[in-house]
Every structure is written in structure tokens, then in C-alpha cells.
mmCIF file of C-alpha atoms in Angstrom:
data_model
loop_
_atom_site.group_PDB
_atom_site.id
_atom_site.type_symbol
_atom_site.label_atom_id
_atom_site.label_comp_id
_atom_site.label_asym_id
_atom_site.label_seq_id
_atom_site.Cartn_x
_atom_site.Cartn_y
_atom_site.Cartn_z
ATOM 1 C CA MET A 5 123.687 22.551 294.577
ATOM 2 C CA GLY A 6 126.111 24.221 292.160
ATOM 3 C CA LYS A 7 126.726 23.153 288.583
ATOM 4 C CA ILE A 8 130.069 21.503 289.333
ATOM 5 C CA GLU A 9 128.587 19.462 292.170
ATOM 6 C CA LEU A 10 125.691 18.428 289.922
ATOM 7 C CA ILE A 11 128.098 17.273 287.197
ATOM 8 C CA LYS A 12 130.059 15.258 289.766
ATOM 9 C CA ARG A 13 126.895 13.613 291.094
ATOM 10 C CA LEU A 14 125.682 12.802 287.591
ATOM 11 C CA TYR A 15 129.058 11.253 286.795
ATOM 12 C CA GLU A 16 128.909 9.161 289.993
ATOM 13 C CA TYR A 17 125.556 7.803 288.816
ATOM 14 C CA HIS A 18 126.971 7.169 285.344
ATOM 15 C CA GLU A 19 129.864 5.165 286.790
ATOM 16 C CA TRP A 20 127.490 3.253 289.087
ATOM 17 C CA ALA A 21 125.313 2.327 286.094
ATOM 18 C CA ASP A 22 128.344 1.181 284.072
ATOM 19 C CA ASP A 23 129.439 -0.974 286.990
ATOM 20 C CA ARG A 24 125.997 -2.622 287.146
ATOM 21 C CA LEU A 25 126.215 -3.398 283.398
ATOM 22 C CA LEU A 26 129.675 -4.909 283.772
ATOM 23 C CA GLU A 27 128.602 -6.884 286.818
ATOM 24 C CA ALA A 28 125.688 -8.363 284.873
ATOM 25 C CA ALA A 29 127.889 -9.073 281.840
ATOM 26 C CA SER A 30 130.418 -10.906 284.017
ATOM 27 C CA ARG A 31 127.707 -13.414 284.987
ATOM 28 C CA VAL A 32 126.868 -14.225 281.360
ATOM 29 C CA PRO A 33 128.860 -16.866 279.485
ATOM 30 C CA GLU A 34 131.152 -15.349 276.866
ATOM 31 C CA GLU A 35 129.416 -17.327 274.128
ATOM 32 C CA THR A 36 126.215 -15.485 275.018
ATOM 33 C CA LEU A 37 127.906 -12.067 275.063
ATOM 34 C CA THR A 38 129.298 -12.634 271.571
ATOM 35 C CA ARG A 39 126.317 -14.458 270.044
ATOM 36 C CA ASP A 40 124.727 -12.657 267.111
ATOM 37 C CA ALA A 41 121.433 -11.084 268.091
ATOM 38 C CA ASP A 42 118.889 -8.781 266.511
ATOM 39 C CA ILE A 43 120.109 -5.769 268.498
ATOM 40 C CA PRO A 44 122.154 -2.696 267.606
ATOM 41 C CA PHE A 45 125.846 -3.513 267.065
ATOM 42 C CA GLY A 46 125.063 -7.229 266.702
ATOM 43 C CA ASN A 47 125.673 -8.618 270.205
ATOM 44 C CA ALA A 48 125.998 -7.673 273.878
ATOM 45 C CA ARG A 49 129.806 -7.436 273.815
ATOM 46 C CA ASP A 50 129.769 -5.021 270.903
ATOM 47 C CA ASN A 51 127.120 -2.889 272.636
ATOM 48 C CA LEU A 52 129.382 -2.648 275.696
ATOM 49 C CA LEU A 53 132.319 -1.770 273.431
ATOM 50 C CA HIS A 54 130.198 0.957 271.838
ATOM 51 C CA ILE A 55 129.425 2.438 275.275
ATOM 52 C CA LEU A 56 133.116 2.292 276.206
ATOM 53 C CA GLY A 57 134.163 3.771 272.868
ATOM 54 C CA SER A 58 131.802 6.695 273.307
ATOM 55 C CA GLN A 59 133.184 7.473 276.753
ATOM 56 C CA VAL A 60 136.781 7.202 275.572
ATOM 57 C CA SER A 61 136.056 9.337 272.506
ATOM 58 C CA TRP A 62 134.759 12.196 274.680
ATOM 59 C CA LEU A 63 137.632 11.788 277.120
ATOM 60 C CA MET A 64 140.150 12.066 274.275
ATOM 61 C CA ARG A 65 138.421 15.202 272.973
ATOM 62 C CA TRP A 66 138.522 16.840 276.394
ATOM 63 C CA THR A 67 142.022 15.842 277.468
ATOM 64 C CA GLY A 68 143.927 14.860 274.326
ATOM 65 C CA GLU A 69 145.042 11.745 276.221
ATOM 66 C CA PRO A 70 145.281 8.580 274.074
ATOM 67 C CA PRO A 71 143.307 5.551 275.287
ATOM 68 C CA GLN A 72 144.936 2.672 277.133
ATOM 69 C CA LEU A 73 142.405 -0.063 276.538
ATOM 70 C CA ALA A 74 142.805 -3.773 277.156
ATOM 71 C CA LYS A 75 142.922 -6.087 274.164
ATOM 72 C CA ILE A 76 139.684 -8.044 273.848
ATOM 73 C CA GLU A 77 140.689 -11.707 273.562
ATOM 74 C CA ALA A 78 138.544 -14.823 273.461
ATOM 75 C CA GLY A 79 138.003 -16.122 276.968
ATOM 76 C CA LEU A 80 138.884 -12.772 278.553
ATOM 77 C CA VAL A 81 136.092 -10.486 277.317
ATOM 78 C CA ALA A 82 134.576 -9.621 280.711
ATOM 79 C CA GLU A 83 137.998 -8.980 282.285
ATOM 80 C CA ALA A 84 139.145 -6.771 279.397
ATOM 81 C CA LEU A 85 135.907 -4.788 279.506
ATOM 82 C CA ARG A 86 136.222 -4.298 283.268
ATOM 83 C CA GLU A 87 139.861 -3.164 282.906
ATOM 84 C CA SER A 88 139.073 -0.759 280.059
ATOM 85 C CA PHE A 89 136.021 0.737 281.760
ATOM 86 C CA GLY A 90 138.126 1.096 284.920
ATOM 87 C CA TRP A 91 140.741 3.075 282.990
ATOM 88 C CA ALA A 92 138.055 5.313 281.438
ATOM 89 C CA HIS A 93 136.280 5.836 284.777
ATOM 90 C CA ALA A 94 139.510 6.816 286.536
ATOM 91 C CA ARG A 95 140.418 9.333 283.816
ATOM 92 C CA LEU A 96 136.919 10.795 283.615
ATOM 93 C CA ARG A 97 136.719 11.070 287.405
ATOM 94 C CA SER A 98 140.065 12.873 287.425
ATOM 95 C CA TYR A 99 138.932 15.186 284.631
ATOM 96 C CA ILE A 100 135.764 16.363 286.383
ATOM 97 C CA GLU A 101 137.482 16.968 289.726
#
């Protein structure tokens, strides 16, 4: 397997793992996602936003493209995360191909 194919396969796994995280988060009540906890970044939502922010930060460095992220509003956290991760996944997938 060549380097490019390996990078593509690793990215496919990365996207699969993100999707599993978002799937699990969508089953958790929003109050639980945003509840203060003794974890890095304070709660589950902010950990997911950190993951998303890291991906978008690298994407912007590589492409110069500004992010188009959904606004995180009360009652719509899971949907906004799914939309924003979807945007990042599509752009990253396009970048590596």
C-alpha cells in the first residue's frame, strides 16, 4: 500500500470514529452534554468542540478556506455538531483526494 492510500485509509477511520462519537452524543440529553464535569474542557460538548476545532484549524492551514460552522444554540447542540463535523469531513475528504 502506498503512502497516499494509507493516508486515505487512516482518514476513513478517523471519520468513522468521529461519527461514532457524534452518534453516542446524539443519544445523550443536552443537559448532560453541557453539565460541568471534572474532565478537560469542562464538559462533553466542549470536548467535542475542541476535537472539531482542531480538525478545522488544520484544514484552514492546509487550504486557507474559512470555516462554515453551525451556530451552537441551546436545544440544537447535537444537530449543530453533526452539521459542523459534516462540513469538516467533506472538506478534509476532498483535500486528501
